[in-house]
C-alpha positions as a printed Julia matrix, in Angstrom:
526×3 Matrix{Float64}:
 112.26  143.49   98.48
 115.08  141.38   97.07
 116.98  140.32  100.6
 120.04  138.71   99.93
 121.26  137.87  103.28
 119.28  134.02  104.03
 119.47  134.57  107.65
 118.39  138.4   108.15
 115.43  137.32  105.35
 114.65  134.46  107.85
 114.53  136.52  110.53
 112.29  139.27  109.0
 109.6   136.34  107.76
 109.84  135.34  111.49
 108.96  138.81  112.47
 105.44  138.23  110.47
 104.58  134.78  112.28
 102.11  135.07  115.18
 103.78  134.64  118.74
 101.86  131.68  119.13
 104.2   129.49  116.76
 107.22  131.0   117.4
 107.66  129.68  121.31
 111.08  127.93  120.63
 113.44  127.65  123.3
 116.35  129.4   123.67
 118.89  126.33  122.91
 116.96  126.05  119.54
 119.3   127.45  116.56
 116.53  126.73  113.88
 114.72  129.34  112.17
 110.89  129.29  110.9
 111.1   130.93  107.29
 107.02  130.05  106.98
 104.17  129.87  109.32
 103.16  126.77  108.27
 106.91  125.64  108.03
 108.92  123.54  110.1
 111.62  125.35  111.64
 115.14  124.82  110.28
 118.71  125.3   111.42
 120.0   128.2   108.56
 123.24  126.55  106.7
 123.65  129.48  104.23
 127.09  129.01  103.35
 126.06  124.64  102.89
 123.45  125.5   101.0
 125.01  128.06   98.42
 127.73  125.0    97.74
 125.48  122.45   97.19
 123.34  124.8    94.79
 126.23  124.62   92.83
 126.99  121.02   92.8
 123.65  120.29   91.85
 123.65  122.98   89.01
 126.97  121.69   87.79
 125.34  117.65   86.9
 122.29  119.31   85.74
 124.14  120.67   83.13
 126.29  117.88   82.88
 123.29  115.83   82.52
 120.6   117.6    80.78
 117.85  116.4    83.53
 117.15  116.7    87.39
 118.33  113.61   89.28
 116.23  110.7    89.59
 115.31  110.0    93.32
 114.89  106.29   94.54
 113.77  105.1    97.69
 114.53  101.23   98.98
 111.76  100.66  102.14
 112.38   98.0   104.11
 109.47   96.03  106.39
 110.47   96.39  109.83
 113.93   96.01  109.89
 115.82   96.67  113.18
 118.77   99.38  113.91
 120.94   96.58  114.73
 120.11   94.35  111.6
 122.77   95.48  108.68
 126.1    94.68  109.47
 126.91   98.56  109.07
 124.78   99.15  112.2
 126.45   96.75  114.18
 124.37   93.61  112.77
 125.5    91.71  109.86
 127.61   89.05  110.73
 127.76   89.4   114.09
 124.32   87.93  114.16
 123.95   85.54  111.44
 122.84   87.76  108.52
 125.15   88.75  106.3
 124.31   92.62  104.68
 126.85   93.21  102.26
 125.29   95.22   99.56
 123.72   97.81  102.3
 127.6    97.85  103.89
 129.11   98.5   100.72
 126.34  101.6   100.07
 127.36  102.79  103.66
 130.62  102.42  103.14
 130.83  104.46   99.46
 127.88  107.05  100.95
 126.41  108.88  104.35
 125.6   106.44  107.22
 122.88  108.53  109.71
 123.45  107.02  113.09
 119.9   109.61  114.31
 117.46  108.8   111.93
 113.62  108.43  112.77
 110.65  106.66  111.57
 107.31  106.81  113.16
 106.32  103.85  115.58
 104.2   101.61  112.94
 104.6   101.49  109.26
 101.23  103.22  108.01
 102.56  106.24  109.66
 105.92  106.36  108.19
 104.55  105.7   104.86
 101.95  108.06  104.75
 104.77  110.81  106.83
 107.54  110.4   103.6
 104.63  110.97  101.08
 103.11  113.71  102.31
 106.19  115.29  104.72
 102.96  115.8   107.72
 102.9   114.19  110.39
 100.43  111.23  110.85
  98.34  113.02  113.6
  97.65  116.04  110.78
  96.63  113.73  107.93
  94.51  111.0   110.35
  96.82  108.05  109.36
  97.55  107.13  113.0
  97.98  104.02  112.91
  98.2   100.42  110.54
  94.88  100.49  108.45
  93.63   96.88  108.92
  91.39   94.33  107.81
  87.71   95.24  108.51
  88.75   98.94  108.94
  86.06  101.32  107.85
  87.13  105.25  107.5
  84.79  107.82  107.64
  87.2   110.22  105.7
  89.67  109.25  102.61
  92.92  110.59  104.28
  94.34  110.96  101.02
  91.36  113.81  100.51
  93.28  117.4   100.67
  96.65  116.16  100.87
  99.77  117.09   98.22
 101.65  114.1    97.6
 105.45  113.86   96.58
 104.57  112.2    93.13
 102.3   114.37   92.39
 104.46  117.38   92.79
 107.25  115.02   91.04
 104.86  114.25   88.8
 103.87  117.83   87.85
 107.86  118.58   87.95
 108.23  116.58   84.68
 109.16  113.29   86.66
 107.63  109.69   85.67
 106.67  107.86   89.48
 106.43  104.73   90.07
 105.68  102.81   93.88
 106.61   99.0    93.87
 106.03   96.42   96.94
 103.93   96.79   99.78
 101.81  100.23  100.19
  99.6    99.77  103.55
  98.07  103.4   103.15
  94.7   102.43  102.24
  92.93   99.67   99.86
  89.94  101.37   99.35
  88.96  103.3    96.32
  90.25  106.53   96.0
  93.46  105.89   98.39
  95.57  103.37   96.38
  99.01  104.24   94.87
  97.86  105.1    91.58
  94.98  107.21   92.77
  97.05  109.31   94.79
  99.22  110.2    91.91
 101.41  107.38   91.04
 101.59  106.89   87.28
 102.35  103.24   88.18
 101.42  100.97   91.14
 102.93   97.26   91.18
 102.56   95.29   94.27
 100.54   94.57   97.36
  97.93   96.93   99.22
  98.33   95.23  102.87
 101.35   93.74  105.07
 102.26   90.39  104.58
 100.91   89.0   107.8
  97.79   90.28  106.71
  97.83   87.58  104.04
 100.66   84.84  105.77
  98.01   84.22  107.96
  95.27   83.17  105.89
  97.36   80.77  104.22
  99.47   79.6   107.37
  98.0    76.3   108.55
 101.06   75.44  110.54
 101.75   78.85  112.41
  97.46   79.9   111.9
  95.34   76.65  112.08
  92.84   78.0   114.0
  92.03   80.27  111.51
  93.6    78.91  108.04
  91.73   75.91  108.69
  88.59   76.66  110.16
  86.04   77.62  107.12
  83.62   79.63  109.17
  86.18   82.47  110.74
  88.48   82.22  107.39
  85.02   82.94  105.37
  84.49   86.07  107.73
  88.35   87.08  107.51
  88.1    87.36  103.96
  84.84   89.08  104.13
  86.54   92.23  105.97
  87.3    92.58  102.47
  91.39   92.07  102.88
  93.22   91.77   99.35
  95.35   88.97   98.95
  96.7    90.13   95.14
  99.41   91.32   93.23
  98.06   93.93   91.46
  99.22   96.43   88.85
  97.95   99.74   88.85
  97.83  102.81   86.77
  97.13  106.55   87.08
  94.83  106.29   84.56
  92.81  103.76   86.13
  93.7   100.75   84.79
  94.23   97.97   87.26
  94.79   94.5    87.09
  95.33   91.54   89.08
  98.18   89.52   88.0
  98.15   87.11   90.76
  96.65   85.64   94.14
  98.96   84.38   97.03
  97.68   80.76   97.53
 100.11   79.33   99.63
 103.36   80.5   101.76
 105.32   79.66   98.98
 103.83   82.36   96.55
 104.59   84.54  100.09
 108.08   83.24  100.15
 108.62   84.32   96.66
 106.86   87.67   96.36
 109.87   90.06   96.82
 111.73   88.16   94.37
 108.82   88.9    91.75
 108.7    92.68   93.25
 112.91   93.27   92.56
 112.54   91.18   89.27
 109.87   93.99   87.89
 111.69   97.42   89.48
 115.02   96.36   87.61
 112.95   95.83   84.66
 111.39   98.89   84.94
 114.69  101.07   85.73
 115.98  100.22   82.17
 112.44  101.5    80.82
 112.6   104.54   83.33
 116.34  105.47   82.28
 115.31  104.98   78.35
 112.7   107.27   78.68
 114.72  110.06   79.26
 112.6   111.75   81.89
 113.95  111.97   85.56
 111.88  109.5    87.66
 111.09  108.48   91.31
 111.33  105.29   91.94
 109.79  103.94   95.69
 110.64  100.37   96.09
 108.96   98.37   99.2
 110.11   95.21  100.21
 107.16   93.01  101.95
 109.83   91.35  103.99
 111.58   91.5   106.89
 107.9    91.88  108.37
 106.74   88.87  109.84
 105.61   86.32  109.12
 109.04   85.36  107.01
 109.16   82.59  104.73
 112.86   81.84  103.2
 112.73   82.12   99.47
 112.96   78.12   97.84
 115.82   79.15   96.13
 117.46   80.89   99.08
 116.72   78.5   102.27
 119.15   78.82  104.67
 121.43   81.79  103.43
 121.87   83.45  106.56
 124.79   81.85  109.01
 121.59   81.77  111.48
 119.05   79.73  109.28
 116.2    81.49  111.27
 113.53   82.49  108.51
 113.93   86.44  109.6
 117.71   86.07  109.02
 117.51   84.39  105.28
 115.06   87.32  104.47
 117.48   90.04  106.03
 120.2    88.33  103.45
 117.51   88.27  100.48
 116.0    91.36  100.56
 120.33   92.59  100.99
 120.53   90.82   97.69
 117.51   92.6    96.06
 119.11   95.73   97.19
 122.27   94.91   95.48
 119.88   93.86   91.96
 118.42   96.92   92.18
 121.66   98.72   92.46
 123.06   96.93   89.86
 120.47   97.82   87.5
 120.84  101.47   87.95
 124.67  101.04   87.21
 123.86   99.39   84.12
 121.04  101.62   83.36
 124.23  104.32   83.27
 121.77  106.73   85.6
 123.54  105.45   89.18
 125.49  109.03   88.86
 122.3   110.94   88.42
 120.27  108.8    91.38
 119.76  109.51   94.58
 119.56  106.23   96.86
 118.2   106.42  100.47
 117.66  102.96  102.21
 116.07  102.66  105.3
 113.04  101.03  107.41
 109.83  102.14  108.35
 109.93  101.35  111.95
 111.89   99.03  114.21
 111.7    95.75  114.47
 108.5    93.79  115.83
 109.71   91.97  118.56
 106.34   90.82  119.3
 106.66   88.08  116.28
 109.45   86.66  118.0
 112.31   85.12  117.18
 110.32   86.48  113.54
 112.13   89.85  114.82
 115.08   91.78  114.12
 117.39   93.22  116.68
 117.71   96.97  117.97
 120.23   97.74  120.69
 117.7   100.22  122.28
 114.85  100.16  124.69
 111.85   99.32  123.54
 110.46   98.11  119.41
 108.12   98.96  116.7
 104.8   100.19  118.65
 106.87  102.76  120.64
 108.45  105.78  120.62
 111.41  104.5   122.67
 114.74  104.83  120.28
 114.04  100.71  119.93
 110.55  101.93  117.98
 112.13  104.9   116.13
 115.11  104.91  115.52
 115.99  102.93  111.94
 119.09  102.56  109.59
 119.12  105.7   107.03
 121.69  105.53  104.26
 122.18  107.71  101.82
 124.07  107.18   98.38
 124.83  108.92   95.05
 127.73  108.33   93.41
 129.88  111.06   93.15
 127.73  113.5    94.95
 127.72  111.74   98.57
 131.42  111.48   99.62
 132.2   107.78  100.53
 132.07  107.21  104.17
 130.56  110.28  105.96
 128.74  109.47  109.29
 126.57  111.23  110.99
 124.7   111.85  114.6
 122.72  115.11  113.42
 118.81  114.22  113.55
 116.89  113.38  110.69
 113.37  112.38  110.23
 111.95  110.44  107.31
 109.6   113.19  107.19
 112.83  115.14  105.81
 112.85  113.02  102.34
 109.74  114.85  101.36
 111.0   118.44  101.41
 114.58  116.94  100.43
 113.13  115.06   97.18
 111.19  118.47   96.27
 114.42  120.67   96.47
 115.92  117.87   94.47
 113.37  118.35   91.71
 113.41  121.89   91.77
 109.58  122.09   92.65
 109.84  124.19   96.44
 107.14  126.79   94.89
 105.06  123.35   94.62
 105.12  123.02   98.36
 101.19  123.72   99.7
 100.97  126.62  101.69
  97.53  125.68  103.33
  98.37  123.27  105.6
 101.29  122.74  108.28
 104.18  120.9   106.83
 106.66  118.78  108.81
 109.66  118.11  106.86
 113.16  119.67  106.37
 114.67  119.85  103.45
 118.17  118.6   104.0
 119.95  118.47  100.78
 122.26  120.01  102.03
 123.17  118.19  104.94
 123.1   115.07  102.56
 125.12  116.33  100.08
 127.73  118.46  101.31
 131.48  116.76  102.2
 130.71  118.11  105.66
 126.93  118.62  105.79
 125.65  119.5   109.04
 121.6   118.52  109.54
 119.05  121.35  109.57
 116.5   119.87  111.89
 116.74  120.81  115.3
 114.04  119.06  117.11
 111.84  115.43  116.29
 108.71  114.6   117.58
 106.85  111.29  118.42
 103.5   110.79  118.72
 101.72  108.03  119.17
  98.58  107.89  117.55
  96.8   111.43  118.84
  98.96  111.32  122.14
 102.41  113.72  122.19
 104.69  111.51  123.88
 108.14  112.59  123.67
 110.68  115.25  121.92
 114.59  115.22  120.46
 116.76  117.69  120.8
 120.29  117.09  120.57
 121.27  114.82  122.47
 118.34  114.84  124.62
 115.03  112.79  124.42
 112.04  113.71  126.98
 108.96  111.43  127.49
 105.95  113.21  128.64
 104.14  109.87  127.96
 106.07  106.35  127.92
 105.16  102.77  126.3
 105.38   99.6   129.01
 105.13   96.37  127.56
 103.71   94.16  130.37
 106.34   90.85  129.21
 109.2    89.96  127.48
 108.81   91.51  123.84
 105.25   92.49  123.83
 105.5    95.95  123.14
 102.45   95.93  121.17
 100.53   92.92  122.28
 101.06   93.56  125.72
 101.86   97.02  126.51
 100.03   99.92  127.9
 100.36  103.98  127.76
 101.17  105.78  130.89
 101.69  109.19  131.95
 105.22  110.04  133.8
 103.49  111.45  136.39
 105.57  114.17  138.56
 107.96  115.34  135.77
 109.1   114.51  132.42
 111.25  111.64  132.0
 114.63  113.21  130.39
 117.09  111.38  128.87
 121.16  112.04  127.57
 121.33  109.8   124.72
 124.96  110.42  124.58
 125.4   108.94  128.2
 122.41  106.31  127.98
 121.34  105.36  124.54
 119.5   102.64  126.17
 117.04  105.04  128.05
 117.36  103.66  131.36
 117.84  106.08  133.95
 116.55  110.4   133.48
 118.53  112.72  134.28
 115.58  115.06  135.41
 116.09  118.35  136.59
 118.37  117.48  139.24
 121.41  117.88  136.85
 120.16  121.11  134.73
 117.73  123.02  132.84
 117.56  120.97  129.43
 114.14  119.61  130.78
 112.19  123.45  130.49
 113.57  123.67  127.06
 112.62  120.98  125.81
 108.95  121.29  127.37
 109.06  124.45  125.03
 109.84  123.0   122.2
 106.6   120.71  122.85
 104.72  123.6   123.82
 105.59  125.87  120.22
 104.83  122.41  118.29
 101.97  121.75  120.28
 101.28  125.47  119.02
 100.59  124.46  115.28
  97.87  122.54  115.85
  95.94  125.83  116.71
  95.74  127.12  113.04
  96.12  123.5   111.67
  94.16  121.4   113.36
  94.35  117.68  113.12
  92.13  115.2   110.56
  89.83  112.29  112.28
  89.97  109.69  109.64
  88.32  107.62  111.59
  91.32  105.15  112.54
């Protein structure tokens, strides 16, 4: 039956779910097209325009757009100067400005609360509590399960979509054999497995004596079998290691080395003639920061976090710049953004958020990151937006992109919205209604709108420590609900002494909570 109408098709495939997974609230406008679908907000008339717009280049160009993804380390809401930052706090950002300025700024757009998650989410467009990748895999980590074991990832449906793939900088998804980049479908792996404190501190004397220094416990550090390398890998197995960090100077330098190869690589890529997906992951602004020798002191603040803000800005600008003279930057979509807020816990090695709470939590300090999306002539210049988007949503997006939906597994719950359309449109409106955050296997709060409930909050026990010294803590008689509009800062719920927001949003938990019945969650062993 050939049902032309998007919306009445919708609602006949919604028909066919079991009640069980269709308990939405009655303020949600989204739609569930597939059981094992997130539900999306129908944009028929957004979607048909875009179709065009995208079949227009196509032809124009002979190829499906290339798709490139610039990751930075824990950089904070507040950091670029188009979020507020910038100047204003000693770090110049002018190449991320000028992409905000000529593309979409998201002012709603949501990591997870640790960087493993977030990586692992925009790979496989699942939530972390479905694939078992909870949480930062660590040194001396042992799963009992590869995580990577049953999963679809986005370069391997790119991959199978005619598209070359390649992931450089930091991965942090797995070391072991059987989950690095090129053995989950990369064709081409260039960088580091771990974070860089995971290495800063074996080769730290001055901030890490009692470990850099003492043979015995640096023996059993490097033992847990952390790897300190630059290595280059290759679908086809091929992996070598082109370097060791000795010294915080080979640290300082290493996302110099990581730029210097992607814009080396883009003029292969865009030579090649194939569409490709580039994911490019900066090791910095993670702590610990070391300045660059070449760059000491380029920040107006002179704090090492600052002159790492301003380099990895610069890399950004290299790698744009390389596209341009690749001649692909009007067949590329860009989309810069962070994998978590900033780690206040390595402070002043921190960046700045203007909400409550940092990177551990699901507060909007934890969560909620700069998203910017560019593409030259297809984005128009300086669109803003409040509508929610998770980086869970580039997933789904990038597959739409490649023309690959009917790629999409079908066996397995999938949390992502594809929101091309929203991205691309003059006046795209988002098509996610609701985000959720978890952290690790607990539910702890939900966005809708402009409301945020807690079932389960974060407390750091001193100034900063919202990992170091923080617990978990129910809210006890009700649900903590907050206007975001009113109090961004998440200081004081609202509750259910000013209206009824807080019982829909407890059923949106309880239909998400719903999924896990048919797709239950993986124990990796994290």
């Amino acid at each position: 039956m050939n049902i032309k109408n998007p919306i009445l098709a919708a609602v006949l495939v919604l028909a066919s779910i079991p009640p069980s997974l269709q308990g939405q609230s009655a303020l949600n406008r989204s739609v569930r097209t597939a059981e094992n679908m997130e539900p999306a907000i129908p944009r028929p008339a957004q979607d048909k325009a875009v179709a065009e717009k995208l079949a227009a280049l196509e032809k124009k160009t002979g190829k499906k757009p290339n798709i490139v993804w610039l990751l930075v380390d824990d950089m904070g809401f507040g950091d670029p100067g188009c979020y507020g930052g910038g100047k204003a706090i000693g770090a110049d950002t002018p190449h991320m400005d000028r992409l905000a300025m000529e593309g979409l700024r998201l002012t709603s757009c949501y990591s997870q609360n640790t960087c493993t998650p977030t990586r692992s989410a925009m790979l496989t467009g699942r939530l972390p509590v479905r694939t078992g990748l909870t949480r930062p895999i660590l040194a001396g980590d042992t799963l009992t399960v590869n995580p990577w074991e049953g999963e679809t990832s986005l370069p391997q449906i790119l991959g199978e979509s005619g598209y070359s793939t390649l992931l450089v900088g930091k991965w942090h998804i797995g070391s072991a054999k059987g989950m690095r980049p090129h053995e989950v479908w990369f064709d081409e792996y260039y960088g580091y497995y771990g974070a860089a404190k995971e290495t800063s501190q074996a080769v730290d004397p001055a901030r890490y004596p009692d470990l850099a220094l003492d043979e015995e416990k640096l023996a059993s550090y490097e033992k847990m079998g952390e790897d300190h390398s630059l290595v280059h890998g290759f679908k086809s197995g091929k992996l070598d290691e082109i370097s060791v960090v000795k010294n915080t100077e080979d640290m300082a330098r290493a996302d110099m080395v990581l730029t210097e190869f992607s814009v080396k690589k883009i003029k292969e890529l865009a030579n090649a003639g194939k569409p490709f997906f580039l994911e490019h992951a900066f090791m910095k602004v993670h702590t610990d920061n070391y300045a660059h020798p070449d760059h000491t002191g380029m920040s107006a603040s002179k704090y090492p976090y600052k002159d790492a803000l301003c380099e990895v800005d610069m890399e950004i600008g290299m790698i744009m710049k390389a596209l341009e003279e690749a001649g692909v930057l009007e067949n590329t979509f860009v989309f810069v953004t962070s994998d978590n807020g900033p780690q206040m816990d390595g402070w002043p090695d921190a960046g700045y958020t203007p909400f409550r709470g940092a990177k551990g939590t699901t507060w909007e300090g934890g969560v909620r990151v700069p998203g910017i999306a560019y593409w030259k002539g297809m984005i128009k210049p300086g669109r803003v937006s409040d509508d929610v988007f998770d980086l869970m949503d580039l997933f789904n997006t990038a597959v739409h992109l490649a023309g690959a939906d009917v790629k999409l597994p079908k066996d397995r719950y999938l949390d992502g919205v594809d929101q091309t359309s929203f991205l691309l449109h003059d006046e795209g409106l988002g098509k996610r209604e609701c985000v959720f955050f978890w952290y690790k296997s607990d539910l702890m709060a939900v966005r809708m709108r402009e409301y945020k409930e807690h079932v389960k909050v974060i407390l750091p026990h001193s100034t900063f420590m919202h990992i170091d010294m923080a617990t978990v803590q129910d809210t006890a008689t009700a649900p903590w609900l907050f206007n975001l509009y009113i109090d961004p800062k998440e200081e004081l719920p609202v509750g259910p002494r000013m209206h009824a927001s807080l019982a829909s949003l407890g059923a949106e938990m309880g239909a998400h909570g719903a999924s896990f019945k048919k797709y239950p969650p993986k124990k990796v062993g994290l």
